[in-house]
DNA sequence: CTGCGTCAAGAGCGGCGCTCTCGCTTTTGA
DNA sequence: TCAAAAGCGAGAGCGCCGCTCTTGACGCAG
């Protein structure tokens, strides 16, 4: 561990500063991040940014990675803070944490889960952090199965699908029946849909009590996945 | 009804041609539609487009309206084509039709349900066509309740929410218990989430049998809303 | 035939992502 | 120690973009 040189430290600070300003622009101006505007805010010329990020997409990728981790942290922390024996409480807490993070960072949420930026292809290192929220949800179900608090799913998957999902189970390293993983993914899909509708859509314009609506819907979903 | 002049007919044809080319660009190049590229394809100069659409956003709005109607048509047609007594069959057919349309027109689906375009605000006339798919789904539930094939929902909504949803029931002109409308919206939310994950996400990269996965998940959801 | 409304074209404005060059400073290694 | 190497910011410039304004040609009704 050699001490970083002055230049390396200044460089790291500069990278952080660029990301901070870019995140601010993202939250105020929406998804179309302008490198030139970020550079102006920093009192630099746009070409100087390219010393730190080889392209606008790479800057976006850095922001996306941090956002995935922030969301994953929030969801996992909420799950961990709940009474571990109260499966339904853990599930609801994880869902509420995801929504709270999304409402607090709408532009970053849109970056993660909105329509993909046309020219942009997410690199592979975004896959693992992106899976943290659904893995957390499925983990709650796995704990329930392991402690006997959750009944095994009554349905099973028909053949071509069971192989796929079983492989996914192995990939995630979670020992659950494929049908239960499918239920967990249904819950994750519903959670994503609820948050997206609230953030993007105008569905809920007629629903002033958004918190109650969200709670009711994740309650329905907790019933579906089998949480008592 | 006066006969349209030659000029008016040419103008209407030109508007259609612009929309057709723009839709093609949308499907190939993604969401960032370039007025100049559309004009090039038409052998025009970019400024000429402004004779027909006052701005790029107005062209986008025209495409969005048509896309909402196309999706609504597809979903309603699938529902109408099914055996009206088979509620679950109608529900599944409507869901499959929505997915099929989205897979056939991914860029237009992204325009409707992806993250909102930064500067763009959807005008009010997009609200009604946007509600056609969820209204279709809830309509199936309403028919089930009316014919006694669907049991009324066991749960009820707690107070601040019940008023909201009851108002929404009146707004849509559908006579269903608020809790049932909430279930229908849960189904619509799930459908949107499933399609969006398949189109945008990389969740299903490990699931080659997408049709089967989709069918399994909408089957779960049909169970939740109470369809036998 | 004349004048009005519509049309396509062109020039131009400011902004964008990105590249390349040019001096300047810091770091590095013989 | 001191020159070579590497990193840095500024600037000019490329080809895009949405959009505006002006110009000259054309169809059409009075």
Short mmCIF file of C-alpha atoms (C1' of nucleotides) in Angstrom, two decimals:
data_model
loop_
_atom_site.label_atom_id
_atom_site.label_comp_id
_atom_site.label_asym_id
_atom_site.label_seq_id
_atom_site.Cartn_x
_atom_site.Cartn_y
_atom_site.Cartn_z
CA UNK A 1 0.00 0.00 0.00
CA UNK A 2 1.98 2.94 -1.29
CA UNK A 3 0.79 6.39 -0.33
CA UNK A 4 -1.03 7.98 -3.23
CA UNK A 5 0.77 10.89 -4.78
CA UNK A 6 -0.59 14.39 -4.58
CA UNK A 7 -1.68 14.22 -8.18
CA UNK A 8 -3.52 10.95 -7.64
CA UNK A 9 -5.39 12.41 -4.68
CA UNK A 10 -6.32 15.54 -6.59
CA UNK A 11 -7.47 13.35 -9.45
CA UNK A 12 -9.66 11.22 -7.19
CA UNK A 13 -11.17 14.34 -5.69
CA UNK A 14 -11.83 15.73 -9.13
CA UNK A 15 -13.62 12.55 -10.18
CA UNK A 16 -15.80 12.76 -7.10
CA UNK A 17 -16.54 16.41 -7.74
CA UNK A 18 -17.56 15.73 -11.32
CA UNK A 19 -19.86 12.94 -10.20
CA UNK A 20 -21.41 15.14 -7.51
CA UNK A 21 -22.14 17.96 -9.93
CA UNK A 22 -23.42 15.49 -12.52
CA UNK A 23 -25.74 13.93 -9.98
CA UNK A 24 -27.07 17.38 -9.12
CA UNK A 25 -27.72 18.11 -12.78
CA UNK A 26 -29.43 14.75 -13.11
CA UNK A 27 -31.77 15.51 -10.23
CA UNK A 28 -32.70 18.96 -11.49
CA UNK A 29 -32.65 18.69 -15.28
CA UNK A 30 -33.66 15.09 -15.75
CA UNK A 31 -32.06 12.31 -17.66
CA UNK A 32 -30.29 14.17 -20.44
CA UNK A 33 -27.03 14.96 -18.76
CA UNK A 34 -24.91 17.56 -20.52
CA UNK A 35 -21.17 17.22 -20.17
CA UNK A 36 -20.71 20.83 -21.16
CA UNK A 37 -23.10 22.03 -18.46
CA UNK A 38 -21.29 19.98 -15.83
CA UNK A 39 -17.98 21.40 -17.02
CA UNK A 40 -19.36 24.94 -16.85
CA UNK A 41 -20.49 24.40 -13.28
CA UNK A 42 -16.98 23.31 -12.42
CA UNK A 43 -15.41 26.30 -14.14
CA UNK A 44 -13.76 24.03 -16.66
CA UNK A 45 -13.91 23.58 -20.36
CA UNK A 46 -15.81 20.56 -21.63
CA UNK A 47 -12.77 18.81 -23.06
CA UNK A 48 -11.14 18.75 -19.64
CA UNK A 49 -13.82 16.32 -18.42
CA UNK A 50 -12.44 13.77 -20.84
CA UNK A 51 -9.28 13.55 -18.72
CA UNK A 52 -11.45 11.85 -16.09
CA UNK A 53 -14.19 10.08 -18.02
CA UNK A 54 -13.53 8.78 -21.52
CA UNK A 55 -17.07 9.55 -22.60
CA UNK A 56 -20.40 10.77 -21.37
CA UNK A 57 -21.60 7.19 -21.20
CA UNK A 58 -18.80 6.27 -18.82
CA UNK A 59 -19.81 9.08 -16.52
CA UNK A 60 -23.38 7.81 -16.68
CA UNK A 61 -22.19 4.30 -15.92
CA UNK A 62 -20.36 5.51 -12.83
CA UNK A 63 -23.50 7.25 -11.63
CA UNK A 64 -25.59 4.18 -12.38
CA UNK A 65 -23.28 1.92 -10.40
CA UNK A 66 -23.41 4.22 -7.39
CA UNK A 67 -27.19 4.46 -7.67
CA UNK A 68 -27.59 0.68 -7.79
CA UNK A 69 -25.46 0.38 -4.69
CA UNK A 70 -27.34 3.11 -2.88
CA UNK A 71 -30.65 1.43 -3.61
CA UNK A 72 -29.27 -1.96 -2.65
CA UNK A 73 -27.91 -0.55 0.60
CA UNK A 74 -31.25 1.01 1.45
CA UNK A 75 -33.22 -2.16 0.80
CA UNK A 76 -30.81 -4.48 2.60
CA UNK A 77 -30.55 -2.13 5.56
CA UNK A 78 -34.31 -1.98 5.92
CA UNK A 79 -34.51 -5.76 5.82
CA UNK A 80 -31.74 -6.13 8.37
CA UNK A 81 -33.25 -3.57 10.71
CA UNK A 82 -36.56 -5.41 10.90
CA UNK A 83 -37.37 -8.20 13.34
CA UNK A 84 -35.84 -11.15 11.52
CA UNK A 85 -38.59 -13.48 12.66
CA UNK A 86 -41.31 -11.22 11.23
CA UNK A 87 -41.13 -12.20 7.59
CA UNK A 88 -43.98 -10.04 6.43
CA UNK A 89 -42.54 -7.08 8.31
CA UNK A 90 -39.20 -7.59 6.60
CA UNK A 91 -40.85 -7.82 3.19
CA UNK A 92 -42.88 -4.67 3.69
CA UNK A 93 -39.91 -2.80 5.10
CA UNK A 94 -37.75 -3.71 2.11
CA UNK A 95 -40.46 -2.59 -0.30
CA UNK A 96 -40.99 0.68 1.54
CA UNK A 97 -37.27 1.35 1.57
CA UNK A 98 -37.03 0.88 -2.19
CA UNK A 99 -39.91 3.28 -2.74
CA UNK A 100 -38.48 5.83 -0.34
CA UNK A 101 -35.14 5.78 -2.10
CA UNK A 102 -36.81 6.15 -5.49
CA UNK A 103 -38.93 9.08 -4.35
CA UNK A 104 -35.84 10.75 -2.93
CA UNK A 105 -33.82 10.19 -6.11
CA UNK A 106 -36.30 10.11 -8.98
CA UNK A 107 -33.84 10.92 -11.75
CA UNK A 108 -31.42 8.25 -10.60
CA UNK A 109 -34.23 5.75 -10.35
CA UNK A 110 -35.23 6.66 -13.91
CA UNK A 111 -31.64 6.11 -14.96
CA UNK A 112 -31.72 2.62 -13.48
CA UNK A 113 -35.20 1.45 -14.39
CA UNK A 114 -36.49 3.78 -17.09
CA UNK A 115 -36.29 3.20 -20.78
CA UNK A 116 -32.71 2.51 -21.78
CA UNK A 117 -30.73 5.42 -23.15
CA UNK A 118 -30.68 4.86 -26.90
CA UNK A 119 -26.99 4.45 -27.63
CA UNK A 120 -26.15 3.21 -24.17
CA UNK A 121 -25.47 -0.41 -23.25
CA UNK A 122 -25.03 -1.19 -19.58
CA UNK A 123 -21.74 -2.95 -18.90
CA UNK A 124 -21.69 -6.30 -17.16
CA UNK A 125 -20.54 -4.99 -13.79
CA UNK A 126 -23.95 -3.42 -13.33
CA UNK A 127 -25.62 -6.83 -13.23
CA UNK A 128 -24.64 -7.87 -9.71
CA UNK A 129 -25.58 -4.63 -7.90
CA UNK A 130 -28.80 -4.49 -9.89
CA UNK A 131 -29.84 -7.82 -8.44
CA UNK A 132 -29.51 -6.84 -4.83
CA UNK A 133 -33.12 -5.76 -4.22
CA UNK A 134 -34.74 -8.85 -5.74
CA UNK A 135 -32.18 -11.06 -4.03
CA UNK A 136 -33.11 -9.44 -0.75
CA UNK A 137 -36.78 -10.16 -1.32
CA UNK A 138 -36.15 -13.76 -2.28
CA UNK A 139 -33.88 -14.10 0.71
CA UNK A 140 -36.77 -13.29 2.99
CA UNK A 141 -38.78 -16.07 1.41
CA UNK A 142 -35.85 -18.46 1.73
CA UNK A 143 -35.54 -17.65 5.42
CA UNK A 144 -39.22 -18.30 5.84
CA UNK A 145 -38.93 -21.66 4.18
CA UNK A 146 -35.87 -22.59 6.22
CA UNK A 147 -37.53 -21.72 9.54
CA UNK A 148 -40.83 -23.30 8.59
CA UNK A 149 -42.70 -20.02 8.86
CA UNK A 150 -43.49 -20.00 5.17
CA UNK A 151 -45.40 -22.80 3.52
CA UNK A 152 -43.80 -24.14 0.33
CA UNK A 153 -45.59 -22.90 -2.77
CA UNK A 154 -48.47 -25.08 -3.83
CA UNK A 155 -47.96 -24.62 -7.54
CA UNK A 156 -45.02 -25.89 -9.54
CA UNK A 157 -43.49 -24.70 -12.79
CA UNK A 158 -44.15 -26.48 -16.04
CA UNK A 159 -41.18 -28.08 -17.65
CA UNK A 160 -39.33 -25.74 -19.97
CA UNK A 161 -39.62 -22.98 -17.40
CA UNK A 162 -38.61 -25.02 -14.36
CA UNK A 163 -35.17 -25.67 -15.85
CA UNK A 164 -34.62 -21.97 -16.52
CA UNK A 165 -35.63 -20.90 -13.06
CA UNK A 166 -33.70 -23.71 -11.40
CA UNK A 167 -30.60 -22.52 -13.22
CA UNK A 168 -31.30 -19.00 -12.00
CA UNK A 169 -31.61 -20.37 -8.47
CA UNK A 170 -28.16 -21.87 -8.79
CA UNK A 171 -26.78 -18.69 -10.32
CA UNK A 172 -27.96 -16.64 -7.37
CA UNK A 173 -26.80 -19.29 -4.92
CA UNK A 174 -30.14 -19.37 -3.16
CA UNK A 175 -31.54 -22.74 -2.28
CA UNK A 176 -35.25 -22.27 -2.90
CA UNK A 177 -37.79 -24.15 -5.00
CA UNK A 178 -38.10 -22.64 -8.47
CA UNK A 179 -41.75 -21.81 -7.88
CA UNK A 180 -40.80 -19.76 -4.85
CA UNK A 181 -38.18 -17.84 -6.79
CA UNK A 182 -40.84 -17.09 -9.38
CA UNK A 183 -43.06 -15.75 -6.61
CA UNK A 184 -40.27 -13.58 -5.34
CA UNK A 185 -39.68 -12.21 -8.79
CA UNK A 186 -43.38 -11.50 -9.08
CA UNK A 187 -43.08 -9.42 -5.95
CA UNK A 188 -40.07 -7.59 -7.32
CA UNK A 189 -41.87 -6.96 -10.61
CA UNK A 190 -44.84 -5.56 -8.75
CA UNK A 191 -42.64 -3.35 -6.62
CA UNK A 192 -40.90 -1.97 -9.67
CA UNK A 193 -44.24 -1.37 -11.38
CA UNK A 194 -45.70 0.43 -8.38
CA UNK A 195 -42.73 2.75 -8.03
CA UNK A 196 -42.51 3.42 -11.74
CA UNK A 197 -46.19 4.26 -12.03
CA UNK A 198 -45.91 6.62 -9.10
CA UNK A 199 -42.80 8.32 -10.47
CA UNK A 200 -43.47 8.34 -14.20
CA UNK A 201 -47.13 7.79 -14.74
CA UNK A 202 -50.10 9.90 -14.12
CA UNK A 203 -52.08 6.91 -12.86
CA UNK A 204 -51.93 8.08 -9.31
CA UNK A 205 -52.89 11.67 -9.99
CA UNK A 206 -56.32 10.80 -8.68
CA UNK A 207 -54.89 9.10 -5.59
CA UNK A 208 -53.72 11.70 -3.11
CA UNK A 209 -52.99 9.11 -0.41
CA UNK A 210 -50.04 7.54 -2.14
CA UNK A 211 -48.48 6.04 0.94
CA UNK A 212 -51.65 4.17 1.78
CA UNK A 213 -52.10 3.00 -1.80
CA UNK A 214 -48.55 1.68 -1.89
CA UNK A 215 -48.94 -0.08 1.42
CA UNK A 216 -52.19 -1.68 0.33
CA UNK A 217 -50.68 -2.96 -2.90
CA UNK A 218 -47.53 -4.41 -1.33
CA UNK A 219 -49.81 -6.00 1.25
CA UNK A 220 -51.71 -7.73 -1.54
CA UNK A 221 -48.43 -8.87 -2.98
CA UNK A 222 -47.21 -10.16 0.37
CA UNK A 223 -50.35 -12.27 0.46
CA UNK A 224 -49.60 -13.61 -3.00
CA UNK A 225 -46.07 -14.70 -2.20
CA UNK A 226 -47.41 -16.49 0.85
CA UNK A 227 -46.32 -14.28 3.74
CA UNK A 228 -48.79 -14.63 6.61
CA UNK B 1 -69.00 18.72 -44.99
CA UNK B 2 -67.24 20.64 -47.69
CA UNK B 3 -64.88 18.69 -49.97
CA UNK B 4 -61.30 19.22 -48.87
CA UNK B 5 -59.26 21.22 -51.31
CA UNK B 6 -56.32 19.74 -53.11
CA UNK B 7 -53.97 21.54 -50.81
CA UNK B 8 -55.69 20.22 -47.72
CA UNK B 9 -55.47 16.67 -49.02
CA UNK B 10 -51.81 16.99 -49.88
CA UNK B 11 -51.19 18.45 -46.48
CA UNK B 12 -52.95 15.59 -44.70
CA UNK B 13 -50.95 13.09 -46.71
CA UNK B 14 -47.74 14.88 -45.84
CA UNK B 15 -48.57 14.74 -42.12
CA UNK B 16 -49.18 11.01 -42.39
CA UNK B 17 -45.93 10.52 -44.30
CA UNK B 18 -43.95 12.40 -41.68
CA UNK B 19 -45.48 10.31 -38.90
CA UNK B 20 -44.77 7.09 -40.78
CA UNK B 21 -41.12 7.93 -41.31
CA UNK B 22 -40.80 9.17 -37.74
CA UNK B 23 -42.26 5.93 -36.42
CA UNK B 24 -39.74 3.99 -38.51
CA UNK B 25 -36.89 6.04 -37.08
CA UNK B 26 -38.27 5.47 -33.61
CA UNK B 27 -38.28 1.71 -34.08
CA UNK B 28 -34.76 1.55 -35.46
CA UNK B 29 -32.86 4.30 -33.66
CA UNK B 30 -34.64 4.33 -30.33
CA UNK B 31 -36.25 7.11 -28.42
CA UNK B 32 -34.19 10.09 -29.53
CA UNK B 33 -36.05 11.09 -32.63
CA UNK B 34 -34.20 13.50 -34.88
CA UNK B 35 -36.32 15.91 -36.88
CA UNK B 36 -33.46 16.49 -39.26
CA UNK B 37 -33.07 12.79 -39.97
CA UNK B 38 -36.79 12.44 -40.66
CA UNK B 39 -36.62 15.40 -43.01
CA UNK B 40 -33.61 13.90 -44.80
CA UNK B 41 -35.50 10.67 -45.34
CA UNK B 42 -38.32 12.65 -46.89
CA UNK B 43 -35.98 14.59 -49.15
CA UNK B 44 -36.84 17.78 -47.35
CA UNK B 45 -35.02 20.33 -45.36
CA UNK B 46 -35.55 20.28 -41.60
CA UNK B 47 -37.32 23.62 -41.47
CA UNK B 48 -40.02 22.35 -43.80
CA UNK B 49 -41.22 19.93 -41.13
CA UNK B 50 -42.25 22.90 -39.03
CA UNK B 51 -44.99 23.64 -41.53
CA UNK B 52 -46.71 20.49 -40.28
CA UNK B 53 -45.63 20.12 -36.66
CA UNK B 54 -44.88 23.20 -34.60
CA UNK B 55 -42.14 21.40 -32.69
CA UNK B 56 -40.50 18.05 -32.19
CA UNK B 57 -42.55 17.51 -29.06
CA UNK B 58 -45.77 17.89 -31.03
CA UNK B 59 -44.64 15.23 -33.45
CA UNK B 60 -43.82 13.00 -30.49
CA UNK B 61 -47.22 13.67 -29.00
CA UNK B 62 -48.94 12.63 -32.22
CA UNK B 63 -46.95 9.39 -32.23
CA UNK B 64 -47.73 8.80 -28.56
CA UNK B 65 -51.43 9.24 -29.09
CA UNK B 66 -51.44 6.79 -31.97
CA UNK B 67 -49.41 4.31 -29.94
CA UNK B 68 -51.79 4.50 -26.99
CA UNK B 69 -54.68 3.83 -29.30
CA UNK B 70 -52.90 0.94 -31.01
CA UNK B 71 -52.17 -0.69 -27.67
CA UNK B 72 -55.69 -0.05 -26.46
CA UNK B 73 -57.11 -1.54 -29.63
CA UNK B 74 -54.96 -4.65 -29.28
CA UNK B 75 -55.92 -5.24 -25.66
CA UNK B 76 -59.62 -4.60 -26.16
CA UNK B 77 -59.74 -6.74 -29.28
CA UNK B 78 -58.10 -9.65 -27.47
CA UNK B 79 -60.60 -9.34 -24.64
CA UNK B 80 -63.54 -9.15 -27.04
CA UNK B 81 -62.34 -12.13 -29.07
CA UNK B 82 -62.22 -14.42 -26.03
CA UNK B 83 -65.14 -16.41 -24.68
CA UNK B 84 -66.90 -13.76 -22.63
CA UNK B 85 -67.89 -16.26 -19.98
CA UNK B 86 -64.29 -17.38 -19.44
CA UNK B 87 -63.08 -14.57 -17.23
CA UNK B 88 -59.62 -15.99 -16.67
CA UNK B 89 -59.24 -16.60 -20.39
CA UNK B 90 -60.17 -13.00 -21.11
CA UNK B 91 -57.72 -11.73 -18.52
CA UNK B 92 -54.86 -13.82 -19.86
CA UNK B 93 -55.68 -12.92 -23.46
CA UNK B 94 -55.68 -9.20 -22.66
CA UNK B 95 -52.32 -9.51 -20.89
CA UNK B 96 -50.79 -11.49 -23.74
CA UNK B 97 -52.06 -8.98 -26.27
CA UNK B 98 -50.43 -6.13 -24.39
CA UNK B 99 -47.14 -7.99 -24.25
CA UNK B 100 -47.31 -8.93 -27.93
CA UNK B 101 -47.91 -5.35 -28.94
CA UNK B 102 -45.03 -4.17 -26.76
CA UNK B 103 -42.63 -6.75 -28.19
CA UNK B 104 -43.65 -5.76 -31.71
CA UNK B 105 -43.22 -2.03 -31.02
CA UNK B 106 -40.57 -1.73 -28.31
CA UNK B 107 -39.60 1.86 -29.02
CA UNK B 108 -43.20 3.02 -28.99
CA UNK B 109 -43.81 1.12 -25.76
CA UNK B 110 -40.77 2.83 -24.30
CA UNK B 111 -42.19 6.15 -25.42
CA UNK B 112 -45.41 5.42 -23.55
CA UNK B 113 -44.14 3.74 -20.41
CA UNK B 114 -40.45 4.49 -20.15
CA UNK B 115 -38.91 7.30 -18.21
CA UNK B 116 -40.47 10.58 -19.26
CA UNK B 117 -38.59 12.63 -21.83
CA UNK B 118 -36.94 15.40 -19.82
CA UNK B 119 -38.47 18.54 -21.28
CA UNK B 120 -41.63 16.82 -22.38
CA UNK B 121 -44.95 17.03 -20.58
CA UNK B 122 -47.73 14.82 -21.88
CA UNK B 123 -50.82 16.82 -22.75
CA UNK B 124 -54.15 15.97 -21.16
CA UNK B 125 -55.63 14.26 -24.20
CA UNK B 126 -53.24 11.36 -23.63
CA UNK B 127 -54.91 10.47 -20.33
CA UNK B 128 -58.01 8.77 -21.69
CA UNK B 129 -56.32 6.50 -24.28
CA UNK B 130 -53.66 5.63 -21.72
CA UNK B 131 -56.32 4.22 -19.41
CA UNK B 132 -57.78 1.80 -21.91
CA UNK B 133 -55.71 -1.28 -20.95
CA UNK B 134 -56.30 -1.03 -17.19
CA UNK B 135 -59.96 -0.23 -17.79
CA UNK B 136 -60.21 -3.36 -19.90
CA UNK B 137 -58.73 -5.44 -17.11
CA UNK B 138 -61.00 -3.98 -14.47
CA UNK B 139 -63.93 -4.46 -16.83
CA UNK B 140 -63.29 -8.18 -16.82
CA UNK B 141 -63.45 -8.20 -13.05
CA UNK B 142 -66.62 -6.11 -13.10
CA UNK B 143 -68.26 -8.59 -15.48
CA UNK B 144 -67.25 -11.41 -13.19
CA UNK B 145 -68.84 -9.72 -10.22
CA UNK B 146 -72.01 -8.93 -12.16
CA UNK B 147 -72.46 -12.52 -13.33
CA UNK B 148 -71.53 -14.00 -9.99
CA UNK B 149 -68.53 -15.82 -11.41
CA UNK B 150 -66.14 -13.76 -9.34
CA UNK B 151 -66.31 -13.67 -5.58
CA UNK B 152 -66.21 -10.17 -4.10
CA UNK B 153 -62.83 -9.36 -2.61
CA UNK B 154 -62.45 -10.43 0.99
CA UNK B 155 -60.36 -7.47 2.04
CA UNK B 156 -61.47 -3.88 2.22
CA UNK B 157 -59.56 -0.62 1.99
CA UNK B 158 -58.73 1.38 5.07
CA UNK B 159 -60.33 4.76 5.25
CA UNK B 160 -58.25 7.46 3.63
CA UNK B 161 -57.61 5.17 0.68
CA UNK B 162 -61.15 3.93 0.21
CA UNK B 163 -62.36 7.44 -0.54
CA UNK B 164 -59.66 7.95 -3.16
CA UNK B 165 -60.34 4.70 -4.92
CA UNK B 166 -64.11 5.16 -4.72
CA UNK B 167 -63.68 8.49 -6.47
CA UNK B 168 -61.58 6.80 -9.11
CA UNK B 169 -64.32 4.22 -9.54
CA UNK B 170 -66.79 6.99 -10.25
CA UNK B 171 -64.35 8.74 -12.56
CA UNK B 172 -63.99 5.64 -14.67
CA UNK B 173 -67.71 4.97 -14.52
CA UNK B 174 -67.22 1.39 -13.42
CA UNK B 175 -69.41 0.12 -10.65
CA UNK B 176 -67.04 -2.09 -8.68
CA UNK B 177 -66.06 -2.20 -5.02
CA UNK B 178 -62.94 -0.10 -4.37
CA UNK B 179 -61.01 -3.16 -3.21
CA UNK B 180 -61.68 -4.85 -6.54
CA UNK B 181 -60.47 -1.83 -8.47
CA UNK B 182 -57.32 -1.93 -6.38
CA UNK B 183 -56.87 -5.57 -7.33
CA UNK B 184 -57.31 -4.73 -10.98
CA UNK B 185 -54.73 -2.00 -10.73
CA UNK B 186 -52.39 -4.46 -9.07
CA UNK B 187 -52.79 -6.68 -12.10
CA UNK B 188 -52.15 -3.78 -14.45
CA UNK B 189 -49.09 -2.78 -12.44
CA UNK B 190 -47.76 -6.32 -12.62
CA UNK B 191 -48.39 -6.50 -16.35
CA UNK B 192 -46.53 -3.26 -16.91
CA UNK B 193 -43.66 -4.47 -14.75
CA UNK B 194 -43.39 -7.78 -16.55
CA UNK B 195 -43.31 -6.18 -19.98
CA UNK B 196 -40.90 -3.47 -18.93
CA UNK B 197 -38.48 -5.93 -17.38
CA UNK B 198 -38.57 -8.04 -20.49
CA UNK B 199 -38.03 -5.07 -22.80
CA UNK B 200 -35.66 -2.91 -20.79
CA UNK B 201 -34.08 -5.05 -18.14
CA UNK B 202 -31.59 -7.79 -18.20
CA UNK B 203 -33.52 -9.73 -15.59
CA UNK B 204 -34.72 -12.26 -18.09
CA UNK B 205 -31.40 -12.78 -19.81
CA UNK B 206 -31.14 -16.04 -17.89
CA UNK B 207 -34.68 -17.03 -18.85
CA UNK B 208 -34.75 -18.24 -22.46
CA UNK B 209 -38.37 -19.37 -22.23
CA UNK B 210 -39.87 -15.93 -21.95
CA UNK B 211 -43.33 -16.85 -23.11
CA UNK B 212 -43.64 -19.48 -20.43
CA UNK B 213 -42.29 -17.15 -17.78
CA UNK B 214 -44.77 -14.46 -18.75
CA UNK B 215 -47.64 -16.92 -18.76
CA UNK B 216 -46.69 -18.26 -15.35
CA UNK B 217 -46.51 -14.80 -13.85
CA UNK B 218 -49.80 -13.55 -15.25
CA UNK B 219 -51.31 -16.81 -14.04
CA UNK B 220 -50.10 -16.01 -10.52
CA UNK B 221 -51.62 -12.57 -10.86
CA UNK B 222 -54.92 -13.96 -12.12
CA UNK B 223 -55.00 -16.02 -8.95
CA UNK B 224 -54.40 -12.91 -6.87
CA UNK B 225 -57.20 -10.89 -8.42
CA UNK B 226 -59.51 -13.82 -7.77
CA UNK B 227 -60.03 -15.30 -11.21
CA UNK B 228 -60.71 -19.02 -10.88
"C1'" DC C 1 -55.05 39.32 -63.13
"C1'" DT C 2 -54.00 40.35 -58.68
"C1'" DG C 3 -53.16 39.64 -54.05
"C1'" DC C 4 -53.33 36.38 -50.16
"C1'" DG C 5 -51.92 32.17 -47.94
"C1'" DT C 6 -49.00 28.24 -48.14
"C1'" DC C 7 -44.96 26.05 -49.25
"C1'" DA C 8 -39.79 24.39 -49.49
"C1'" DA C 9 -35.28 26.04 -49.12
"C1'" DG C 10 -31.40 28.32 -47.15
"C1'" DA C 11 -28.76 30.73 -43.74
"C1'" DG C 12 -27.94 31.11 -39.19
"C1'" DC C 13 -28.19 30.78 -33.78
"C1'" DG C 14 -26.79 28.40 -29.75
"C1'" DG C 15 -25.99 23.93 -27.78
"C1'" DC C 16 -24.40 19.19 -27.90
"C1'" DG C 17 -20.53 15.06 -27.72
"C1'" DC C 18 -16.15 14.45 -28.98
"C1'" DT C 19 -11.17 14.99 -30.96
"C1'" DC C 20 -6.86 17.09 -31.46
"C1'" DT C 21 -3.22 20.25 -30.51
"C1'" DC C 22 -0.64 23.26 -27.59
"C1'" DG C 23 1.67 24.89 -23.73
"C1'" DC C 24 2.27 24.06 -18.71
"C1'" DT C 25 3.15 21.36 -14.43
"C1'" DT C 26 4.06 17.30 -11.84
"C1'" DT C 27 6.09 12.88 -11.52
"C1'" DT C 28 9.55 9.53 -12.61
"C1'" DG C 29 13.84 7.17 -13.26
"C1'" DA C 30 18.58 6.94 -15.04
"C1'" DT D 1 20.03 16.23 -10.42
"C1'" DC D 2 17.85 16.84 -14.50
"C1'" DA D 3 15.86 15.52 -18.66
"C1'" DA D 4 12.13 12.52 -20.39
"C1'" DA D 5 7.49 11.07 -19.62
"C1'" DA D 6 3.00 11.59 -18.20
"C1'" DG D 7 -0.91 14.26 -16.74
"C1'" DC D 8 -3.33 18.48 -17.05
"C1'" DG D 9 -6.58 22.58 -18.76
"C1'" DA D 10 -7.60 25.59 -22.54
"C1'" DG D 11 -8.87 26.36 -27.08
"C1'" DA D 12 -10.25 25.49 -31.83
"C1'" DG D 13 -12.89 22.77 -34.56
"C1'" DC D 14 -15.95 18.80 -36.52
"C1'" DG D 15 -20.56 17.28 -37.39
"C1'" DC D 16 -24.69 16.79 -35.21
"C1'" DC D 17 -29.14 18.77 -33.05
"C1'" DG D 18 -33.83 21.89 -32.43
"C1'" DC D 19 -35.47 25.93 -33.91
"C1'" DT D 20 -36.14 30.77 -36.21
"C1'" DC D 21 -36.29 33.94 -39.89
"C1'" DT D 22 -36.21 35.36 -44.57
"C1'" DT D 23 -36.74 34.60 -49.45
"C1'" DG D 24 -38.78 33.33 -53.62
"C1'" DA D 25 -42.03 30.19 -55.96
"C1'" DC D 26 -46.67 28.42 -56.32
"C1'" DG D 27 -51.93 27.50 -55.89
"C1'" DC D 28 -56.16 29.64 -55.44
"C1'" DA D 29 -60.05 32.74 -54.73
"C1'" DG D 30 -61.84 37.49 -55.60
#
